[in-house]
Each structure stands twice: as C-alpha cells, then as structure tokens.
Coordinates of C-alpha atoms in Angstrom, one line a residue:
Chain N
M1 CA -57.8 -38.1 -57.1
K2 CA -59.1 -37.8 -53.6
P3 CA -62.5 -39.4 -53.0
I4 CA -65.3 -37.0 -52.5
I5 CA -66.9 -39.0 -49.7
S6 CA -64.9 -41.3 -47.4
I7 CA -66.7 -43.6 -45.0
S8 CA -64.8 -45.5 -42.4
N9 CA -66.0 -48.1 -39.9
L10 CA -69.5 -46.8 -39.9
T11 CA -71.7 -48.6 -37.5
K12 CA -75.3 -47.9 -36.5
T13 CA -77.6 -49.7 -34.1
Y14 CA -81.0 -48.1 -33.5
A15 CA -82.4 -47.6 -30.1
S16 CA -84.7 -50.5 -30.8
G17 CA -81.6 -52.8 -30.9
Q18 CA -81.8 -53.2 -34.7
Q19 CA -78.4 -53.2 -36.2
A20 CA -78.7 -51.2 -39.4
L21 CA -75.1 -50.9 -40.4
S22 CA -72.0 -52.6 -39.4
E23 CA -68.4 -51.5 -40.1
I24 CA -69.1 -49.9 -43.5
N25 CA -66.0 -48.7 -45.4
L26 CA -66.6 -47.0 -48.7
E27 CA -65.1 -44.3 -50.9
I28 CA -67.1 -42.4 -53.4
Q29 CA -65.1 -41.0 -56.3
R30 CA -65.6 -37.5 -57.6
G31 CA -68.0 -37.4 -60.6
E32 CA -69.1 -41.0 -60.6
I33 CA -72.6 -42.5 -60.4
F34 CA -72.6 -44.9 -57.6
A35 CA -75.5 -47.3 -57.1
L36 CA -76.2 -48.8 -53.7
L37 CA -78.1 -51.9 -54.3
G38 CA -79.8 -54.1 -51.7
P39 CA -83.1 -55.6 -50.6
N40 CA -85.5 -53.7 -48.5
G41 CA -84.2 -53.1 -45.0
A42 CA -80.6 -53.7 -46.0
G43 CA -79.4 -50.3 -44.6
K44 CA -79.3 -48.2 -47.7
T45 CA -81.5 -45.4 -46.3
T46 CA -79.7 -45.5 -43.0
L47 CA -76.3 -45.0 -44.7
I48 CA -77.6 -42.1 -46.7
G49 CA -79.3 -40.7 -43.6
I50 CA -76.0 -40.6 -41.7
I51 CA -74.1 -38.9 -44.5
C52 CA -76.8 -36.3 -44.9
G53 CA -77.4 -35.6 -41.2
L54 CA -80.7 -37.4 -40.5
V55 CA -79.3 -40.2 -38.5
T56 CA -76.4 -40.2 -36.0
Q57 CA -73.9 -43.0 -36.2
N58 CA -72.7 -45.0 -33.2
E59 CA -69.2 -45.5 -34.5
G60 CA -67.0 -44.5 -37.4
S61 CA -66.7 -41.4 -39.4
V62 CA -67.7 -39.8 -42.7
S63 CA -66.0 -37.0 -44.4
V64 CA -67.3 -35.1 -47.4
D65 CA -64.6 -33.4 -49.5
G66 CA -62.4 -33.5 -46.4
H67 CA -65.0 -32.1 -44.0
D68 CA -66.1 -34.3 -41.1
I69 CA -69.9 -34.5 -41.2
Q70 CA -70.2 -33.7 -37.5
K71 CA -67.4 -31.3 -36.7
E72 CA -67.7 -29.4 -40.0
F73 CA -71.4 -30.1 -40.7
R74 CA -72.0 -26.7 -42.5
A75 CA -69.3 -27.2 -45.1
A76 CA -70.2 -30.9 -45.5
R77 CA -73.9 -30.4 -45.8
A78 CA -73.7 -27.4 -48.1
M79 CA -72.2 -29.7 -50.8
I80 CA -75.0 -32.3 -50.6
G81 CA -78.5 -32.4 -52.1
L82 CA -80.9 -35.1 -50.9
V83 CA -83.9 -36.4 -52.8
P84 CA -85.8 -38.6 -50.2
Q85 CA -87.6 -41.7 -50.9
E86 CA -91.0 -40.4 -49.6
L87 CA -92.8 -37.7 -51.5
S88 CA -92.5 -35.3 -48.6
T89 CA -93.4 -31.8 -49.8
A90 CA -95.1 -28.8 -48.3
A91 CA -98.6 -29.0 -49.6
F92 CA -99.8 -25.4 -49.9
E93 CA -96.7 -23.8 -51.1
T94 CA -96.1 -23.0 -54.7
V95 CA -93.3 -24.7 -56.6
L96 CA -91.3 -21.5 -56.9
S97 CA -91.6 -20.5 -53.2
T98 CA -90.6 -24.0 -52.0
L99 CA -87.5 -23.8 -54.2
N100 CA -86.6 -20.4 -52.9
F101 CA -87.0 -21.8 -49.4
S102 CA -84.7 -24.7 -50.1
R103 CA -82.0 -22.5 -51.6
G104 CA -82.1 -20.1 -48.6
L105 CA -82.1 -22.9 -46.1
F106 CA -78.8 -24.1 -47.6
G107 CA -77.3 -20.7 -47.2
K108 CA -77.4 -19.4 -50.7
P109 CA -78.4 -15.9 -51.7
P110 CA -81.5 -15.8 -54.0
N111 CA -80.8 -16.4 -57.7
A112 CA -83.9 -16.3 -59.8
A113 CA -82.0 -17.2 -63.0
Y114 CA -80.5 -20.4 -61.5
I115 CA -83.9 -21.4 -60.1
E116 CA -85.5 -20.9 -63.5
K117 CA -82.8 -23.1 -65.1
V118 CA -83.5 -25.9 -62.6
L119 CA -87.2 -25.6 -63.2
R120 CA -86.8 -25.6 -67.0
D121 CA -84.4 -28.6 -66.9
L122 CA -87.0 -30.6 -65.0
S123 CA -89.9 -29.4 -67.2
L124 CA -91.5 -27.7 -64.1
W125 CA -91.3 -24.1 -65.4
D126 CA -95.0 -24.1 -66.5
K127 CA -96.0 -25.3 -63.0
R128 CA -93.9 -22.8 -61.1
N129 CA -97.0 -21.0 -59.6
A130 CA -99.0 -24.2 -59.0
M131 CA -99.6 -25.3 -55.4
I132 CA -97.6 -28.5 -54.8
I133 CA -100.7 -30.4 -53.6
T134 CA -102.3 -30.0 -57.0
L135 CA -99.4 -31.8 -58.8
S136 CA -99.2 -35.5 -59.8
G137 CA -96.9 -37.9 -58.0
G138 CA -94.4 -37.8 -60.9
M139 CA -94.4 -34.0 -60.8
K140 CA -93.9 -34.0 -57.0
R141 CA -90.9 -36.2 -57.5
R142 CA -89.5 -33.7 -59.9
V143 CA -90.1 -30.9 -57.4
L144 CA -88.1 -32.9 -54.8
I145 CA -85.3 -33.2 -57.2
A146 CA -85.5 -29.5 -58.0
K147 CA -85.4 -28.7 -54.3
A148 CA -82.3 -30.8 -53.9
L149 CA -80.6 -29.1 -56.8
C150 CA -81.4 -25.5 -56.2
H151 CA -78.5 -24.8 -53.9
E152 CA -76.0 -26.1 -56.5
P153 CA -74.8 -29.2 -54.7
Q154 CA -71.8 -31.1 -55.8
I155 CA -73.1 -34.4 -54.5
L156 CA -76.7 -35.6 -55.1
F157 CA -78.3 -38.4 -53.2
L158 CA -81.2 -40.1 -54.8
D159 CA -83.0 -42.5 -52.4
E160 CA -85.1 -44.9 -54.6
P161 CA -85.6 -42.2 -57.2
T162 CA -87.8 -44.3 -59.5
A163 CA -89.9 -46.2 -56.9
G164 CA -93.5 -46.0 -58.1
V165 CA -92.6 -43.9 -61.1
D166 CA -93.9 -44.8 -64.6
V167 CA -91.7 -46.0 -67.3
E168 CA -91.5 -42.8 -69.3
L169 CA -90.6 -40.7 -66.2
R170 CA -88.0 -43.3 -65.3
R171 CA -86.3 -42.9 -68.6
D172 CA -86.5 -39.1 -68.3
M173 CA -85.0 -39.3 -64.8
W174 CA -82.1 -41.5 -66.0
Q175 CA -81.5 -39.0 -68.8
M176 CA -81.4 -36.2 -66.3
V177 CA -79.1 -38.0 -63.9
R178 CA -76.6 -38.6 -66.8
Q179 CA -76.7 -34.9 -67.7
L180 CA -76.0 -34.0 -64.1
R181 CA -73.1 -36.4 -63.9
D182 CA -71.8 -34.8 -67.2
S183 CA -72.0 -31.4 -65.5
G184 CA -69.7 -32.7 -62.7
V185 CA -72.1 -33.7 -60.0
T186 CA -71.3 -36.9 -58.1
I187 CA -74.4 -39.1 -57.8
I188 CA -75.2 -41.7 -55.3
L189 CA -78.5 -43.6 -55.8
T190 CA -80.1 -46.4 -54.0
T191 CA -82.3 -48.8 -55.7
H192 CA -83.7 -52.3 -55.5
Y193 CA -84.3 -52.2 -59.2
I194 CA -81.3 -54.0 -60.6
E195 CA -82.2 -52.7 -64.1
E196 CA -81.7 -49.2 -62.8
A197 CA -78.2 -49.9 -61.4
E198 CA -77.2 -51.8 -64.6
E199 CA -78.4 -49.0 -66.8
M200 CA -77.0 -46.1 -64.8
A201 CA -74.1 -46.8 -62.5
D202 CA -70.4 -46.6 -63.0
R203 CA -69.8 -48.5 -59.8
I204 CA -72.1 -50.7 -57.7
G205 CA -72.1 -51.5 -54.0
I206 CA -74.2 -54.3 -52.8
I207 CA -75.4 -54.0 -49.3
N208 CA -77.3 -56.7 -47.3
K209 CA -78.2 -56.9 -43.6
G210 CA -76.1 -53.8 -42.9
R211 CA -72.9 -55.1 -44.5
L212 CA -71.3 -53.9 -47.7
I213 CA -70.8 -57.3 -49.5
V214 CA -69.1 -56.1 -52.6
V215 CA -68.1 -52.8 -54.3
E216 CA -67.0 -53.1 -57.9
E217 CA -67.1 -51.3 -61.2
K218 CA -70.3 -52.4 -62.9
T219 CA -68.6 -53.9 -66.0
K220 CA -66.0 -55.7 -63.9
M221 CA -68.7 -57.0 -61.6
M222 CA -70.7 -58.4 -64.5
D223 CA -67.6 -60.0 -66.0
S224 CA -66.1 -61.5 -62.9
L225 CA -69.3 -62.6 -61.2
G226 CA -71.4 -63.1 -64.3
S227 CA -71.9 -66.5 -65.9
K228 CA -73.4 -67.7 -69.1
Q229 CA -75.8 -70.6 -69.6
L230 CA -76.1 -72.8 -72.6
T231 CA -79.5 -74.5 -72.9
L232 CA -79.7 -77.6 -75.1
T233 CA -83.0 -79.0 -76.1
L234 CA -82.8 -82.8 -76.7
R235 CA -84.5 -84.8 -79.5
E236 CA -85.1 -87.7 -77.1
P237 CA -85.6 -87.3 -73.4
L238 CA -82.8 -88.6 -71.1
S239 CA -83.6 -90.5 -67.9
H240 CA -80.4 -89.5 -66.1
L241 CA -77.2 -87.5 -66.7
P242 CA -74.4 -89.5 -68.3
D243 CA -71.8 -90.4 -65.7
T244 CA -69.0 -88.7 -67.6
F245 CA -70.3 -85.2 -67.0
E246 CA -69.6 -83.0 -64.0
P247 CA -73.0 -82.6 -62.2
D248 CA -72.0 -79.1 -60.9
S249 CA -72.1 -77.4 -64.2
L250 CA -74.7 -79.5 -66.0
A251 CA -78.3 -79.9 -65.1
L252 CA -81.0 -82.0 -66.6
S253 CA -84.6 -80.8 -66.5
E254 CA -87.2 -83.0 -64.9
N255 CA -88.8 -84.1 -68.1
G256 CA -85.4 -85.0 -69.4
H257 CA -85.8 -82.8 -72.5
T258 CA -83.3 -80.0 -71.7
L259 CA -79.7 -79.9 -70.5
T260 CA -78.4 -76.6 -69.0
Y261 CA -74.7 -76.0 -68.9
T262 CA -73.4 -73.1 -66.8
Y263 CA -69.9 -71.6 -67.4
G264 CA -68.0 -68.5 -66.4
T265 CA -67.6 -65.7 -68.9
Q266 CA -63.9 -65.2 -67.9
Q267 CA -62.8 -68.8 -68.4
Q268 CA -60.3 -69.4 -71.3
D269 CA -61.6 -72.8 -72.0
N270 CA -65.3 -72.8 -71.2
G271 CA -65.7 -76.5 -72.0
I272 CA -68.4 -76.1 -74.6
S273 CA -66.6 -78.0 -77.3
E274 CA -65.8 -80.8 -74.9
L275 CA -69.4 -81.0 -73.9
L276 CA -70.6 -81.1 -77.5
R277 CA -68.0 -83.8 -78.3
Q278 CA -69.1 -86.0 -75.4
L279 CA -72.8 -85.6 -76.3
S280 CA -72.2 -86.7 -79.9
E281 CA -70.1 -89.7 -78.6
Q282 CA -73.0 -90.7 -76.4
K283 CA -75.3 -90.3 -79.4
I284 CA -77.4 -87.7 -77.7
E285 CA -79.0 -85.6 -80.4
I286 CA -79.7 -82.0 -80.0
K287 CA -82.8 -80.3 -81.4
D288 CA -82.0 -76.7 -80.5
L289 CA -79.6 -74.6 -78.4
H290 CA -79.3 -71.1 -77.1
S291 CA -77.0 -69.3 -74.7
S292 CA -77.8 -66.4 -72.3
E293 CA -75.7 -64.1 -70.1
S294 CA -76.6 -63.7 -66.4
S295 CA -78.0 -60.3 -65.5
L296 CA -76.9 -58.2 -62.6
E297 CA -80.1 -59.5 -61.0
D298 CA -78.8 -63.1 -61.0
I299 CA -75.4 -61.9 -59.7
F300 CA -77.2 -60.0 -56.9
V301 CA -79.4 -62.9 -55.9
N302 CA -76.4 -65.2 -55.8
L303 CA -74.4 -62.8 -53.7
V304 CA -77.1 -62.1 -51.2
K305 CA -77.8 -65.8 -50.9
E306 CA -74.2 -66.8 -50.5
K307 CA -73.3 -64.2 -47.8
A308 CA -76.5 -64.5 -45.9
Chain A
M1 CA -74.2 -17.8 -39.1
N2 CA -76.5 -19.0 -41.9
Y3 CA -78.6 -15.8 -42.2
Y4 CA -80.3 -17.1 -45.4
A5 CA -81.6 -20.1 -43.6
I6 CA -83.1 -18.0 -40.8
R7 CA -84.7 -15.8 -43.4
A8 CA -86.0 -18.7 -45.4
I9 CA -87.7 -20.3 -42.4
Y10 CA -89.0 -16.9 -41.2
I11 CA -90.5 -16.1 -44.5
F12 CA -92.0 -19.6 -44.9
E13 CA -93.7 -19.3 -41.4
M14 CA -94.9 -15.8 -42.0
S15 CA -96.5 -16.7 -45.3
R16 CA -98.2 -19.6 -43.7
A17 CA -99.9 -17.1 -41.3
W18 CA -100.9 -14.9 -44.3
R19 CA -102.5 -17.9 -46.0
T20 CA -104.5 -18.7 -42.9
L21 CA -105.4 -15.1 -42.1
M22 CA -108.8 -15.9 -40.8
E23 CA -107.6 -18.6 -38.5
S24 CA -104.5 -16.9 -37.2
I25 CA -105.6 -13.3 -36.9
A26 CA -109.3 -12.8 -37.3
A27 CA -110.4 -15.7 -35.0
P28 CA -108.3 -14.6 -31.9
I29 CA -109.5 -11.0 -32.4
L30 CA -113.1 -12.2 -32.5
S31 CA -112.8 -14.3 -29.4
T32 CA -111.2 -11.5 -27.5
S33 CA -113.9 -9.2 -28.6
L34 CA -116.4 -11.6 -27.2
Y35 CA -114.6 -11.6 -23.8
F36 CA -114.9 -7.8 -23.8
V37 CA -118.6 -7.9 -24.6
V38 CA -119.4 -10.6 -22.0
F39 CA -116.9 -9.7 -19.1
G40 CA -116.3 -6.1 -19.8
A41 CA -119.7 -4.7 -20.8
A42 CA -122.3 -7.2 -19.5
I43 CA -120.8 -8.5 -16.3
G44 CA -118.2 -5.7 -15.8
A45 CA -120.9 -3.1 -15.4
R46 CA -122.0 -4.9 -12.2
M47 CA -118.5 -5.4 -10.8
G48 CA -116.8 -3.0 -8.5
E49 CA -113.5 -1.3 -9.3
I50 CA -110.3 -3.2 -8.6
D51 CA -107.5 -1.0 -7.1
G52 CA -109.3 2.0 -8.5
I53 CA -109.5 0.6 -12.1
G54 CA -112.8 -0.2 -13.8
Y55 CA -113.3 -3.9 -14.4
G56 CA -113.5 -3.5 -18.1
A57 CA -110.1 -1.8 -18.2
F58 CA -108.7 -4.1 -15.5
I59 CA -109.1 -7.2 -17.6
I60 CA -107.5 -5.8 -20.8
P61 CA -103.9 -6.8 -20.0
G62 CA -105.0 -10.2 -18.9
L63 CA -107.1 -10.8 -22.0
V64 CA -104.2 -9.7 -24.3
M65 CA -101.9 -12.1 -22.4
L66 CA -104.5 -14.9 -22.7
S67 CA -104.5 -14.6 -26.5
L68 CA -100.7 -14.0 -26.6
L69 CA -99.9 -17.2 -24.7
S70 CA -102.3 -19.5 -26.5
I71 CA -101.4 -18.1 -30.0
S72 CA -97.7 -18.2 -29.3
V73 CA -97.8 -21.8 -28.2
S74 CA -100.1 -23.0 -31.0
N75 CA -98.3 -21.2 -33.7
A76 CA -94.8 -22.3 -32.7
S77 CA -95.8 -25.9 -31.9
F78 CA -97.6 -26.3 -35.2
G79 CA -94.8 -24.7 -37.1
I80 CA -92.3 -27.3 -36.2
Y81 CA -94.7 -30.2 -35.6
F82 CA -96.2 -30.1 -39.1
P83 CA -92.9 -30.7 -41.0
K84 CA -92.3 -33.6 -38.6
F85 CA -95.7 -35.0 -39.5
S86 CA -95.5 -34.4 -43.2
G87 CA -91.9 -35.5 -43.5
T88 CA -90.5 -32.2 -44.9
I89 CA -88.4 -31.9 -41.7
Y90 CA -85.7 -33.9 -43.6
E91 CA -84.8 -30.7 -45.4
I92 CA -84.3 -28.7 -42.2
L93 CA -82.2 -31.5 -40.6
T94 CA -80.0 -31.9 -43.6
A95 CA -79.4 -28.2 -44.1
P96 CA -76.2 -26.5 -43.1
A97 CA -78.1 -24.7 -40.3
S98 CA -77.5 -25.0 -36.6
A99 CA -80.1 -25.3 -33.8
I100 CA -79.8 -21.6 -33.1
E101 CA -80.6 -20.6 -36.7
I102 CA -83.5 -23.0 -36.9
V103 CA -84.9 -21.7 -33.6
L104 CA -84.4 -18.1 -34.6
G105 CA -86.4 -18.8 -37.8
Y106 CA -89.3 -20.7 -36.3
V107 CA -89.6 -19.0 -32.9
G108 CA -88.8 -15.6 -34.4
A109 CA -91.7 -15.9 -36.8
A110 CA -94.1 -17.3 -34.2
A111 CA -93.2 -14.5 -31.7
S112 CA -93.6 -11.8 -34.5
K113 CA -97.1 -13.1 -35.3
S114 CA -98.0 -13.1 -31.6
V115 CA -96.8 -9.5 -31.0
I116 CA -98.7 -8.3 -34.1
L117 CA -101.8 -10.0 -32.8
G118 CA -101.3 -8.7 -29.3
L119 CA -101.2 -5.1 -30.6
L120 CA -104.2 -5.7 -32.8
I121 CA -106.1 -7.0 -29.8
L122 CA -105.1 -3.9 -27.9
L123 CA -106.4 -1.7 -30.7
T124 CA -109.7 -3.7 -30.8
A125 CA -110.1 -3.3 -27.0
R126 CA -110.1 0.4 -27.5
L127 CA -113.4 0.1 -29.3
F128 CA -114.9 -1.3 -26.1
V129 CA -113.1 0.3 -23.2
D130 CA -111.0 3.4 -22.6
Y131 CA -107.6 2.6 -21.1
E132 CA -104.2 4.2 -20.9
I133 CA -100.7 2.8 -20.9
A134 CA -98.6 4.2 -18.1
H135 CA -95.3 2.6 -19.2
P136 CA -95.4 1.9 -22.9
V137 CA -91.8 0.8 -23.2
W138 CA -92.3 -1.8 -20.4
M139 CA -95.6 -2.8 -22.0
L140 CA -93.8 -3.6 -25.2
A141 CA -91.0 -5.4 -23.4
F142 CA -93.4 -7.7 -21.5
L143 CA -95.3 -8.3 -24.7
L144 CA -92.2 -9.2 -26.6
L145 CA -90.7 -11.3 -23.8
T146 CA -93.9 -13.2 -23.3
A147 CA -94.3 -13.8 -27.0
I148 CA -90.8 -15.2 -27.3
T149 CA -91.0 -17.3 -24.1
F150 CA -94.2 -19.0 -25.0
S151 CA -93.2 -19.4 -28.6
L152 CA -90.1 -21.3 -27.3
L153 CA -92.4 -23.4 -25.1
G154 CA -94.6 -24.1 -28.1
F155 CA -91.5 -25.1 -30.1
I156 CA -90.6 -27.6 -27.4
I157 CA -94.1 -29.0 -27.5
G158 CA -94.0 -29.3 -31.3
L159 CA -90.7 -31.1 -31.1
W160 CA -91.9 -33.4 -28.4
A161 CA -95.3 -34.3 -29.8
N162 CA -95.7 -37.5 -31.7
D163 CA -99.3 -37.0 -32.8
F164 CA -101.9 -34.3 -33.0
Q165 CA -103.4 -35.3 -29.6
Q166 CA -100.1 -34.7 -27.9
L167 CA -99.8 -31.4 -29.7
Q168 CA -103.1 -30.3 -28.2
I169 CA -102.9 -31.8 -24.8
I170 CA -100.4 -29.4 -23.1
P171 CA -102.1 -26.2 -24.4
L172 CA -105.5 -27.5 -23.3
M173 CA -104.7 -29.2 -20.1
V174 CA -101.9 -27.1 -18.7
I175 CA -101.6 -23.7 -20.4
T176 CA -105.3 -22.8 -20.5
P177 CA -105.9 -23.5 -16.8
L178 CA -102.7 -21.7 -15.8
T179 CA -103.8 -18.7 -17.8
F180 CA -107.4 -18.6 -16.4
L181 CA -106.0 -19.0 -12.9
G182 CA -103.2 -16.5 -13.5
G183 CA -105.2 -13.5 -12.7
A184 CA -106.5 -12.5 -16.1
F185 CA -110.0 -11.8 -14.7
Y186 CA -109.2 -11.0 -11.1
S187 CA -106.5 -9.8 -8.8
I188 CA -105.0 -12.7 -6.9
E189 CA -105.4 -10.7 -3.7
M190 CA -109.1 -11.4 -4.1
L191 CA -108.4 -15.1 -3.6
P192 CA -108.6 -16.8 -0.1
E193 CA -105.6 -18.5 1.3
P194 CA -104.1 -21.0 0.5
W195 CA -105.0 -20.2 -3.1
Q196 CA -103.1 -16.9 -3.0
T197 CA -99.9 -18.7 -2.1
I198 CA -100.5 -21.5 -4.6
S199 CA -101.0 -18.9 -7.3
L200 CA -97.4 -17.7 -6.8
F201 CA -96.2 -21.0 -8.3
N202 CA -98.1 -20.2 -11.5
P203 CA -95.7 -18.5 -13.9
V204 CA -98.5 -16.8 -15.8
V205 CA -99.3 -14.8 -12.6
Y206 CA -96.0 -13.0 -13.0
L207 CA -96.6 -12.3 -16.7
I208 CA -100.1 -10.9 -16.3
S209 CA -99.1 -8.9 -13.1
G210 CA -96.1 -7.3 -14.8
F211 CA -98.1 -6.6 -17.9
R212 CA -100.9 -5.0 -16.0
W213 CA -98.4 -2.9 -14.1
S214 CA -97.1 -1.5 -17.3
F215 CA -100.7 -0.3 -18.0
Y216 CA -102.0 1.0 -14.7
G217 CA -99.0 0.9 -12.3
I218 CA -100.7 -1.7 -10.1
S219 CA -99.5 -5.2 -9.7
D220 CA -100.1 -8.4 -7.7
V221 CA -96.4 -9.1 -7.3
N222 CA -93.4 -6.8 -7.5
V223 CA -92.7 -5.9 -11.1
V224 CA -89.0 -6.7 -10.8
I225 CA -89.9 -10.2 -9.7
S226 CA -92.3 -10.4 -12.6
F227 CA -89.7 -9.4 -15.0
G228 CA -87.1 -11.7 -13.4
M229 CA -89.5 -14.7 -13.5
T230 CA -90.3 -14.1 -17.2
I231 CA -86.6 -14.0 -18.1
F232 CA -86.0 -17.2 -16.0
F233 CA -88.8 -19.0 -17.7
M234 CA -87.4 -18.0 -21.1
L235 CA -83.9 -19.2 -20.2
S236 CA -85.4 -22.6 -19.0
C237 CA -87.1 -23.0 -22.4
L238 CA -83.8 -22.2 -24.2
A239 CA -82.0 -24.8 -22.1
V240 CA -84.5 -27.5 -23.0
I241 CA -84.3 -26.7 -26.7
R242 CA -80.5 -26.8 -26.5
W243 CA -80.7 -30.2 -24.9
I244 CA -83.1 -31.5 -27.6
F245 CA -80.9 -30.4 -30.4
N246 CA -77.7 -31.7 -28.8
S247 CA -79.2 -35.1 -27.9
G248 CA -81.2 -35.4 -31.1
Y249 CA -84.2 -36.3 -28.9
R250 CA -87.2 -37.1 -31.3
L251 CA -85.3 -35.4 -34.1
R252 CA -82.5 -37.7 -35.2
S253 CA -82.5 -41.4 -34.7

C-alpha cells in the first residue's frame, strides 16, 4: 500500500542558525500509530510543523496522500488535524462555537450531528456552551483534540498529547487514540514519555539532534535492540571477577555482593548455563537470582548515547 | 476558494465585536459625541463659516473619518495580533486557506464593523447638527474604501507587531497625528505655507477632503485625486500583505 505521508531529504535550519532537522526520510503507513520519540529539542515539533504548514523547510519535500504540502497545500492540509503541544485556545468562545469555527476554517460545510458526535466521544457534550476559559487544563486538551477532529481528518498529529495530563486522562486519551486508529485514522504522536510509545505505537521513530536515528516496528525494536539482565546475589562477597569471565557482559557490584549478567534476547545460546556452570566450578554460591527485560527507555537511552 | 474559511473567520470576528459591544461601538460613539459638544456646540458657535458651511457641520466628515481610521486600524490589528499572542494562529496557518481567504475574513470583518460604526456616528451627529449629503453614493464609496484601506493597514500592523506596545505605537504615534493634521477640524487652505504643501504628503488629507466633498461639494484637493490616492493607498497595503504571506515574514519560521 502507498504510504500516506512521504518525507524525503527534509532539512531545516532556523534563521538563528540552529539546525533543527537534517535529511529526514520517513514514510508513514496508512492507518498506523507512529510514535516519534526524542528528547526535548530533538526536532519533533519542527518536523510536525513542516508537515502541517507552520514551518517552511529549507530543503526536501513532503507529500500527503500524493499531494505536495506546498504546491497542493489545500488538498494536503484538508486531510490533517493537528493537536498542538501548547494549550492554545480562544478564551472567550464557547466550546461549540470554536468547533464550528475550526470545521469552517478547514473548508467543511456545517454539520451539527458530526460535531455532536465528536463532543460526545470526548465527553465534552455537557460543556458545549461553556466558555473555554472556564474549563480545566484536561478539558482544554480535549477541546483541542475535538477541534482537530471536527473537519474529519484522515491523519491526526498529536504533539505531546499527554504532557502535564493526569494519569486517568492519559489512559482515556490512549483509549481514544486506539478508537480513532480503529476507525481508519492514521496517527502520528510525539512524546518523550517512552511508556506512551511502548503502550500505543505500532512503529517508533527515534529522533535526536535533528536526525532520525532509527525507525522500526515497536516489537521488532524491542526484540532486536532489547537485552535481558540476570542479577545474581552472592552468599559471600567477591573481591574481583574471576578471570575466566568476559568482563563485557558481566559486572560485579562495588560491595561484591551482586553479579549482573547482560545478554541479548535474540541470541540462540545466551550463555546462562555456561555462566552458572563456571560459578559452581569456582565454588561461588548464589543466594538469589532474578532476570529483567530492558524497557524501551533503556533502548532509547542507549541509542541516543551511542549516536550522539 | 475556501468560502467556509472566509465565513468562519468573518463570523468569529463579528461575534468578538458583539461580545465587546461597549468597547467597540458605544465608546467611539460617545467620544465622537464629545467632540461635537466641545468643537461643534461650544467652540463652533464662535467660529466663522468655512466655505459657506457652519463649523459644526464642517467637522462632521472629518470626525467620522477620525473614528473610522482609528477603529479600522485597532480592530484589524487586534484581530490578527491576538491569535498570534495566544497561539491560536496555528489553526489559521495549518488550515487549507490561502492568504486571500484569510485577509478577506479578517479585513472584511474589520471593515464591516467600521462602516457600521461610521454610519452610527453619522446618525448620532444628526442629534447635534443639521447636515446634508450631496453625493450619498460617493459618501458610501469613500466610507467603504477608507474602512477597507485602514483595516488592511491595521492587519499589517497586527502581523508585524511582536508585543502589545508595538501594536499601539503606530496608531498612537503615526495615525493619530496624521488624522489630526489631515484637516478634520480645519480646511488646509487655512494653514500658512509651507504647512499647506507639507499637508499634501499626508494621505489622510485626501480621505477627509474627498469625504467632505461628498457631503458639501467642497474640497481641499480635487476629488478625483482624492479618490485616486485612496485607491493607491489600498493597493500599497495589499502589496505589503501579499509580500508578508509569500515570504512568511513573522508568520512562519
């Protein structure tokens, strides 16, 4: 299937000289949830800004469902809904009038039934006649999502959708994003919460210092880049590692009480039985052991460190 | 053409005026009434006629213009500056709407408000002074053109301004002096040289002169020149806006 968004050689340097993006190539597939993950200032918002029309690129091109975002900006933008990071809303408008405004702005004729559906889905129907300034932060966030959805976009950008949002609302929002995806909307979200990407995304792109470091299906990324750790608590402290072990994969804690063995999840022979055999040969007794899988967070930290 | 976008912006801007009815309609009518009381009734009674027109009647076109210019500029500049300030401009910039549609929405609404206000001030003036309108069609044409031109100028100021002070500085430091020196309260023929000649570089002179001609058939400068200058000024504003949107100046980084 043709990708819904194709980005090629996208480069952006701001007037201040700050290079925000360099040679980004990326394809977003129809109907997926794509998470763009990266530390603050990595270029996530700039990338979204270019696709949506807030920022102009220096080089490269973006097409949305075959429409170039500059030459055919109407067709491209009509397909996109953007939920910005900041809670930027008109203060003295009512919820309903701001939604009608958004729908009209994107060239759609009024449709009260559709607006009602969006409001009900986001639990905003009771607040439809409330002035936006009177709403809580979480409610304002929902209003922004409703604004982005009320012109029936096929692509939804969520820029840091759960920044500063309480746990309950975050769960609700994830639920809503899944429902949207099930209805056929392609979703691109940026986040620096790895938990969020791990929970939601089909594919993950990691961006750092304006470069796309890796793009991979979430499960594959966790498999290929993930590792497990086996922690052994020793009965008697060791003063140093026995010479027979590889120092790379085995580490001794400072107090000599724990040994940590790191191994890849993909390896056929992970070396655990060999390790245990050697330990018993050396008469090193084990009091306790447990193993843990690395999270996306560890993968992310490693990647960003490596490529920095 | 994205007509729904123009309509959405227009309705948004008009409803903003409705919410701030006191500020946007009542206040200008009150301040113009004060001008009539002070200049028309109190001082005007001691002034001679100008070109055969009583002073109270003479200043009506100028006073309408005075309000029209300031309200057009402030309305249009605030209309586009505030979304920039609050961040809601993101929606305008990501919408499938071209510069023309955005300008039609914002400037159309600002100019509509100004024309309504101008007509209300004219009605109010009737309470204080008797006047007649010799060329009503031209009067409306000048009213409309001026409202559009200065709303365009306000739109430019709103796009350019980076803070509230910049938003205020041009109306206060440039437009108000130009209006007061533009012949609202006097005929520029009453000025000594070189001020008469210098006045001819003030675009407001042409607006007020042409507008006054449509009332009383008298003017400081030829009405054709007045009309031509007004059109020229409007086209200049359009050219600047076109450049702003094409280059993304202060809109897109």
